[in-house]
Amino acid sequence: MPLSSLLQDNRVKAWLLLSPTILYLAVFIAYPIIDSFRIAFVKNGSISFEAVDFLLYSPLSEFWSALKYTFLLAILVIPTETLLALTAVILLFKRFRGRDAVIYVLVMPLALSDLAAGLIWYSMLTGKGFLNKLLLNMGLISDPIIFFGYENRWLTFLAVYLAEVWRSTAIVFVILFAGAQLINKEVFEAAEVFGASFYVKLRHILIPMIKPSLQAALLIRTLFAFQVFAVVWILAGRDIPVLAGEAYYSIVELHKYDVAALYAIVIALLSASIGVVYIRVFRETLLR
């Protein structure tokens, strides 16, 4: 068949249009996943579960602690930043002087890398950091609060929680704020006229009307939550083990690439499972 005739075929056109996406998925998604399974489960040409044994039973492994802290951070951080972002969207729905400046301040953390965010919070919370100096000068404390160190693990966890909320609320806000721009402003004005409370506006106006944006924000943030690494590593090291941090430690310190690949598989499976749950829950809600 001549090439000109072949290009007129709709099926050929469709495959040509899809080919960049298929190539991207094959190179950047499928190949790394398949290679991770090979590194984790194939040794000297045969199937091996040595990495699984190390992950579950080795005294050097912090797998269960990493799983616990990763879930704990996700469970605490995501609802907090979602509520903060929704509150900011409602407050910024009104136009007032300085509104644009407030929006710039809210999205500023997006310009910083995770590493920079971790360093900022570390410098703020050390014994001679900004927070301790402020509290000491105000006379609220007599000695500096020690946030970091294994013996202060829960204060370190609090520092990680605050840094993560500060760093990642911006991305949730941007997604929800963009979705909220499609809402007719007269709806909120009518709610104001009838004296609707903050809760009524949040529960019965904003959330139902930005469900697709809320789904995207929750999905993206949950996936990122399971990959949290730099902020935790800067502030806590292995005092607060997380899954991505343990993968890094397995490569850099233990030189166990199979264990690191297994951590990557666990993170990918958890992310995919949560993604499927979100999509099903929101799809059913939207179809009602």
PDB file of N, CA and C in Angstrom, residues 200-258:
ATOM      1  N   VAL A 200     -20.776  25.920  56.115  1.00  0.00           N
ATOM      2  CA  VAL A 200     -21.792  25.703  55.065  1.00  0.00           C
ATOM      3  C   VAL A 200     -21.197  25.983  53.686  1.00  0.00           C
ATOM      4  N   LYS A 201     -20.427  27.072  53.580  1.00  0.00           N
ATOM      5  CA  LYS A 201     -19.810  27.394  52.284  1.00  0.00           C
ATOM      6  C   LYS A 201     -18.800  26.321  51.877  1.00  0.00           C
ATOM      7  N   LEU A 202     -18.065  25.807  52.877  1.00  0.00           N
ATOM      8  CA  LEU A 202     -17.064  24.784  52.573  1.00  0.00           C
ATOM      9  C   LEU A 202     -17.732  23.460  52.181  1.00  0.00           C
ATOM     10  N   ARG A 203     -18.698  23.035  53.015  1.00  0.00           N
ATOM     11  CA  ARG A 203     -19.304  21.700  52.854  1.00  0.00           C
ATOM     12  C   ARG A 203     -20.291  21.612  51.687  1.00  0.00           C
ATOM     13  N   HIS A 204     -21.096  22.678  51.517  1.00  0.00           N
ATOM     14  CA  HIS A 204     -22.191  22.588  50.548  1.00  0.00           C
ATOM     15  C   HIS A 204     -21.974  23.373  49.260  1.00  0.00           C
ATOM     16  N   ILE A 205     -20.922  24.191  49.205  1.00  0.00           N
ATOM     17  CA  ILE A 205     -20.678  24.947  47.962  1.00  0.00           C
ATOM     18  C   ILE A 205     -19.322  24.574  47.364  1.00  0.00           C
ATOM     19  N   LEU A 206     -18.261  24.847  48.136  1.00  0.00           N
ATOM     20  CA  LEU A 206     -16.925  24.712  47.543  1.00  0.00           C
ATOM     21  C   LEU A 206     -16.581  23.259  47.200  1.00  0.00           C
ATOM     22  N   ILE A 207     -16.672  22.370  48.206  1.00  0.00           N
ATOM     23  CA  ILE A 207     -16.233  20.982  47.972  1.00  0.00           C
ATOM     24  C   ILE A 207     -17.027  20.305  46.841  1.00  0.00           C
ATOM     25  N   PRO A 208     -18.390  20.386  46.836  1.00  0.00           N
ATOM     26  CA  PRO A 208     -19.110  19.724  45.727  1.00  0.00           C
ATOM     27  C   PRO A 208     -18.752  20.278  44.348  1.00  0.00           C
ATOM     28  N   MET A 209     -18.403  21.588  44.273  1.00  0.00           N
ATOM     29  CA  MET A 209     -18.180  22.190  42.965  1.00  0.00           C
ATOM     30  C   MET A 209     -16.742  22.059  42.463  1.00  0.00           C
ATOM     31  N   ILE A 210     -15.841  21.616  43.331  1.00  0.00           N
ATOM     32  CA  ILE A 210     -14.454  21.450  42.859  1.00  0.00           C
ATOM     33  C   ILE A 210     -13.982  20.005  43.063  1.00  0.00           C
ATOM     34  N   LYS A 211     -14.929  19.065  43.046  1.00  0.00           N
ATOM     35  CA  LYS A 211     -14.558  17.667  43.275  1.00  0.00           C
ATOM     36  C   LYS A 211     -13.482  17.154  42.315  1.00  0.00           C
ATOM     37  N   PRO A 212     -13.571  17.446  41.010  1.00  0.00           N
ATOM     38  CA  PRO A 212     -12.497  16.960  40.119  1.00  0.00           C
ATOM     39  C   PRO A 212     -11.119  17.518  40.498  1.00  0.00           C
ATOM     40  N   SER A 213     -11.089  18.809  40.860  1.00  0.00           N
ATOM     41  CA  SER A 213      -9.815  19.398  41.278  1.00  0.00           C
ATOM     42  C   SER A 213      -9.346  18.787  42.597  1.00  0.00           C
ATOM     43  N   LEU A 214     -10.295  18.550  43.497  1.00  0.00           N
ATOM     44  CA  LEU A 214      -9.953  17.945  44.790  1.00  0.00           C
ATOM     45  C   LEU A 214      -9.394  16.537  44.591  1.00  0.00           C
ATOM     46  N   GLN A 215      -9.985  15.791  43.657  1.00  0.00           N
ATOM     47  CA  GLN A 215      -9.485  14.450  43.349  1.00  0.00           C
ATOM     48  C   GLN A 215      -8.051  14.516  42.845  1.00  0.00           C
ATOM     49  N   ALA A 216      -7.791  15.443  41.922  1.00  0.00           N
ATOM     50  CA  ALA A 216      -6.430  15.563  41.375  1.00  0.00           C
ATOM     51  C   ALA A 216      -5.437  15.964  42.460  1.00  0.00           C
ATOM     52  N   ALA A 217      -5.850  16.917  43.323  1.00  0.00           N
ATOM     53  CA  ALA A 217      -4.945  17.387  44.379  1.00  0.00           C
ATOM     54  C   ALA A 217      -4.626  16.259  45.365  1.00  0.00           C
ATOM     55  N   LEU A 218      -5.667  15.518  45.781  1.00  0.00           N
ATOM     56  CA  LEU A 218      -5.439  14.433  46.742  1.00  0.00           C
ATOM     57  C   LEU A 218      -4.586  13.327  46.133  1.00  0.00           C
ATOM     58  N   LEU A 219      -4.843  13.036  44.870  1.00  0.00           N
ATOM     59  CA  LEU A 219      -4.086  11.976  44.199  1.00  0.00           C
ATOM     60  C   LEU A 219      -2.601  12.352  44.095  1.00  0.00           C
ATOM     61  N   ILE A 220      -2.343  13.570  43.635  1.00  0.00           N
ATOM     62  CA  ILE A 220      -0.946  14.011  43.478  1.00  0.00           C
ATOM     63  C   ILE A 220      -0.247  14.065  44.828  1.00  0.00           C
ATOM     64  N   ARG A 221      -0.903  14.624  45.829  1.00  0.00           N
ATOM     65  CA  ARG A 221      -0.258  14.764  47.134  1.00  0.00           C
ATOM     66  C   ARG A 221      -0.020  13.410  47.803  1.00  0.00           C
ATOM     67  N   THR A 222      -0.959  12.481  47.613  1.00  0.00           N
ATOM     68  CA  THR A 222      -0.755  11.166  48.222  1.00  0.00           C
ATOM     69  C   THR A 222       0.427  10.457  47.575  1.00  0.00           C
ATOM     70  N   LEU A 223       0.534  10.565  46.255  1.00  0.00           N
ATOM     71  CA  LEU A 223       1.670   9.950  45.570  1.00  0.00           C
ATOM     72  C   LEU A 223       2.978  10.568  46.052  1.00  0.00           C
ATOM     73  N   PHE A 224       2.986  11.906  46.195  1.00  0.00           N
ATOM     74  CA  PHE A 224       4.196  12.576  46.688  1.00  0.00           C
ATOM     75  C   PHE A 224       4.480  12.203  48.137  1.00  0.00           C
ATOM     76  N   ALA A 225       3.420  11.984  48.916  1.00  0.00           N
ATOM     77  CA  ALA A 225       3.608  11.676  50.341  1.00  0.00           C
ATOM     78  C   ALA A 225       4.361  10.359  50.525  1.00  0.00           C
ATOM     79  N   PHE A 226       4.120   9.406  49.639  1.00  0.00           N
ATOM     80  CA  PHE A 226       4.821   8.124  49.752  1.00  0.00           C
ATOM     81  C   PHE A 226       6.255   8.212  49.234  1.00  0.00           C
ATOM     82  N   GLN A 227       6.578   9.339  48.580  1.00  0.00           N
ATOM     83  CA  GLN A 227       7.945   9.520  48.091  1.00  0.00           C
ATOM     84  C   GLN A 227       8.726  10.516  48.936  1.00  0.00           C
ATOM     85  N   VAL A 228       8.145  10.938  50.079  1.00  0.00           N
ATOM     86  CA  VAL A 228       8.797  11.965  50.891  1.00  0.00           C
ATOM     87  C   VAL A 228      10.201  11.491  51.290  1.00  0.00           C
ATOM     88  N   PHE A 229      11.173  12.410  51.121  1.00  0.00           N
ATOM     89  CA  PHE A 229      12.555  12.002  51.377  1.00  0.00           C
ATOM     90  C   PHE A 229      13.419  13.149  51.894  1.00  0.00           C
ATOM     91  N   ALA A 230      13.634  14.189  51.061  1.00  0.00           N
ATOM     92  CA  ALA A 230      14.669  15.186  51.373  1.00  0.00           C
ATOM     93  C   ALA A 230      14.406  15.912  52.690  1.00  0.00           C
ATOM     94  N   VAL A 231      13.157  16.347  52.908  1.00  0.00           N
ATOM     95  CA  VAL A 231      12.845  17.081  54.138  1.00  0.00           C
ATOM     96  C   VAL A 231      13.102  16.201  55.356  1.00  0.00           C
ATOM     97  N   VAL A 232      12.653  14.944  55.281  1.00  0.00           N
ATOM     98  CA  VAL A 232      12.844  14.027  56.408  1.00  0.00           C
ATOM     99  C   VAL A 232      14.333  13.737  56.621  1.00  0.00           C
ATOM    100  N   TRP A 233      15.058  13.550  55.547  1.00  0.00           N
ATOM    101  CA  TRP A 233      16.476  13.198  55.659  1.00  0.00           C
ATOM    102  C   TRP A 233      17.272  14.356  56.263  1.00  0.00           C
ATOM    103  N   ILE A 234      16.928  15.608  55.877  1.00  0.00           N
ATOM    104  CA  ILE A 234      17.634  16.776  56.411  1.00  0.00           C
ATOM    105  C   ILE A 234      17.327  16.959  57.895  1.00  0.00           C
ATOM    106  N   LEU A 235      16.051  16.821  58.270  1.00  0.00           N
ATOM    107  CA  LEU A 235      15.639  17.123  59.639  1.00  0.00           C
ATOM    108  C   LEU A 235      15.859  15.968  60.608  1.00  0.00           C
ATOM    109  N   ALA A 236      15.755  14.755  60.110  1.00  0.00           N
ATOM    110  CA  ALA A 236      15.762  13.625  61.052  1.00  0.00           C
ATOM    111  C   ALA A 236      16.740  12.513  60.697  1.00  0.00           C
ATOM    112  N   GLY A 237      17.209  12.458  59.475  1.00  0.00           N
ATOM    113  CA  GLY A 237      18.059  11.335  59.090  1.00  0.00           C
ATOM    114  C   GLY A 237      17.296  10.022  59.242  1.00  0.00           C
ATOM    115  N   ARG A 238      17.912   9.041  59.877  1.00  0.00           N
ATOM    116  CA  ARG A 238      17.228   7.756  60.102  1.00  0.00           C
ATOM    117  C   ARG A 238      16.506   7.697  61.447  1.00  0.00           C
ATOM    118  N   ASP A 239      16.516   8.827  62.194  1.00  0.00           N
ATOM    119  CA  ASP A 239      15.730   8.844  63.438  1.00  0.00           C
ATOM    120  C   ASP A 239      14.244   8.694  63.129  1.00  0.00           C
ATOM    121  N   ILE A 240      13.817   9.263  61.983  1.00  0.00           N
ATOM    122  CA  ILE A 240      12.445   9.069  61.483  1.00  0.00           C
ATOM    123  C   ILE A 240      12.587   8.359  60.140  1.00  0.00           C
ATOM    124  N   PRO A 241      12.657   7.041  60.123  1.00  0.00           N
ATOM    125  CA  PRO A 241      12.838   6.358  58.835  1.00  0.00           C
ATOM    126  C   PRO A 241      11.580   6.432  57.972  1.00  0.00           C
ATOM    127  N   VAL A 242      11.764   6.672  56.688  1.00  0.00           N
ATOM    128  CA  VAL A 242      10.663   6.621  55.712  1.00  0.00           C
ATOM    129  C   VAL A 242      11.114   5.729  54.552  1.00  0.00           C
ATOM    130  N   LEU A 243      10.164   5.302  53.737  1.00  0.00           N
ATOM    131  CA  LEU A 243      10.467   4.299  52.709  1.00  0.00           C
ATOM    132  C   LEU A 243      11.516   4.787  51.710  1.00  0.00           C
ATOM    133  N   ALA A 244      11.344   6.013  51.196  1.00  0.00           N
ATOM    134  CA  ALA A 244      12.306   6.528  50.215  1.00  0.00           C
ATOM    135  C   ALA A 244      13.682   6.733  50.857  1.00  0.00           C
ATOM    136  N   GLY A 245      13.690   7.150  52.110  1.00  0.00           N
ATOM    137  CA  GLY A 245      14.954   7.335  52.819  1.00  0.00           C
ATOM    138  C   GLY A 245      15.691   6.020  53.012  1.00  0.00           C
ATOM    139  N   GLU A 246      14.937   4.958  53.301  1.00  0.00           N
ATOM    140  CA  GLU A 246      15.552   3.642  53.463  1.00  0.00           C
ATOM    141  C   GLU A 246      16.098   3.118  52.132  1.00  0.00           C
ATOM    142  N   ALA A 247      15.415   3.439  51.039  1.00  0.00           N
ATOM    143  CA  ALA A 247      15.946   3.049  49.722  1.00  0.00           C
ATOM    144  C   ALA A 247      17.288   3.736  49.473  1.00  0.00           C
ATOM    145  N   TYR A 248      17.342   5.020  49.796  1.00  0.00           N
ATOM    146  CA  TYR A 248      18.597   5.785  49.635  1.00  0.00           C
ATOM    147  C   TYR A 248      19.698   5.201  50.532  1.00  0.00           C
ATOM    148  N   TYR A 249      19.356   4.914  51.786  1.00  0.00           N
ATOM    149  CA  TYR A 249      20.334   4.368  52.733  1.00  0.00           C
ATOM    150  C   TYR A 249      20.844   2.998  52.265  1.00  0.00           C
ATOM    151  N   SER A 250      19.946   2.201  51.691  1.00  0.00           N
ATOM    152  CA  SER A 250      20.326   0.858  51.230  1.00  0.00           C
ATOM    153  C   SER A 250      21.380   0.934  50.124  1.00  0.00           C
ATOM    154  N   ILE A 251      21.266   1.950  49.274  1.00  0.00           N
ATOM    155  CA  ILE A 251      22.237   2.097  48.187  1.00  0.00           C
ATOM    156  C   ILE A 251      23.533   2.726  48.682  1.00  0.00           C
ATOM    157  N   VAL A 252      23.415   3.863  49.366  1.00  0.00           N
ATOM    158  CA  VAL A 252      24.601   4.669  49.705  1.00  0.00           C
ATOM    159  C   VAL A 252      25.429   4.035  50.817  1.00  0.00           C
ATOM    160  N   GLU A 253      24.784   3.516  51.860  1.00  0.00           N
ATOM    161  CA  GLU A 253      25.520   3.005  53.007  1.00  0.00           C
ATOM    162  C   GLU A 253      25.710   1.486  52.969  1.00  0.00           C
ATOM    163  N   LEU A 254      24.658   0.767  52.581  1.00  0.00           N
ATOM    164  CA  LEU A 254      24.729  -0.700  52.615  1.00  0.00           C
ATOM    165  C   LEU A 254      25.140  -1.294  51.275  1.00  0.00           C
ATOM    166  N   HIS A 255      25.071  -0.515  50.214  1.00  0.00           N
ATOM    167  CA  HIS A 255      25.385  -0.977  48.852  1.00  0.00           C
ATOM    168  C   HIS A 255      24.553  -2.209  48.470  1.00  0.00           C
ATOM    169  N   LYS A 256      23.317  -2.223  48.937  1.00  0.00           N
ATOM    170  CA  LYS A 256      22.417  -3.333  48.611  1.00  0.00           C
ATOM    171  C   LYS A 256      21.361  -2.803  47.619  1.00  0.00           C
ATOM    172  N   TYR A 257      21.682  -2.940  46.351  1.00  0.00           N
ATOM    173  CA  TYR A 257      20.823  -2.417  45.290  1.00  0.00           C
ATOM    174  C   TYR A 257      19.515  -3.206  45.188  1.00  0.00           C
ATOM    175  N   ASP A 258      19.574  -4.495  45.500  1.00  0.00           N
ATOM    176  CA  ASP A 258      18.348  -5.298  45.438  1.00  0.00           C
ATOM    177  C   ASP A 258      17.338  -4.841  46.487  1.00  0.00           C
TER     178      ASP A 258
END
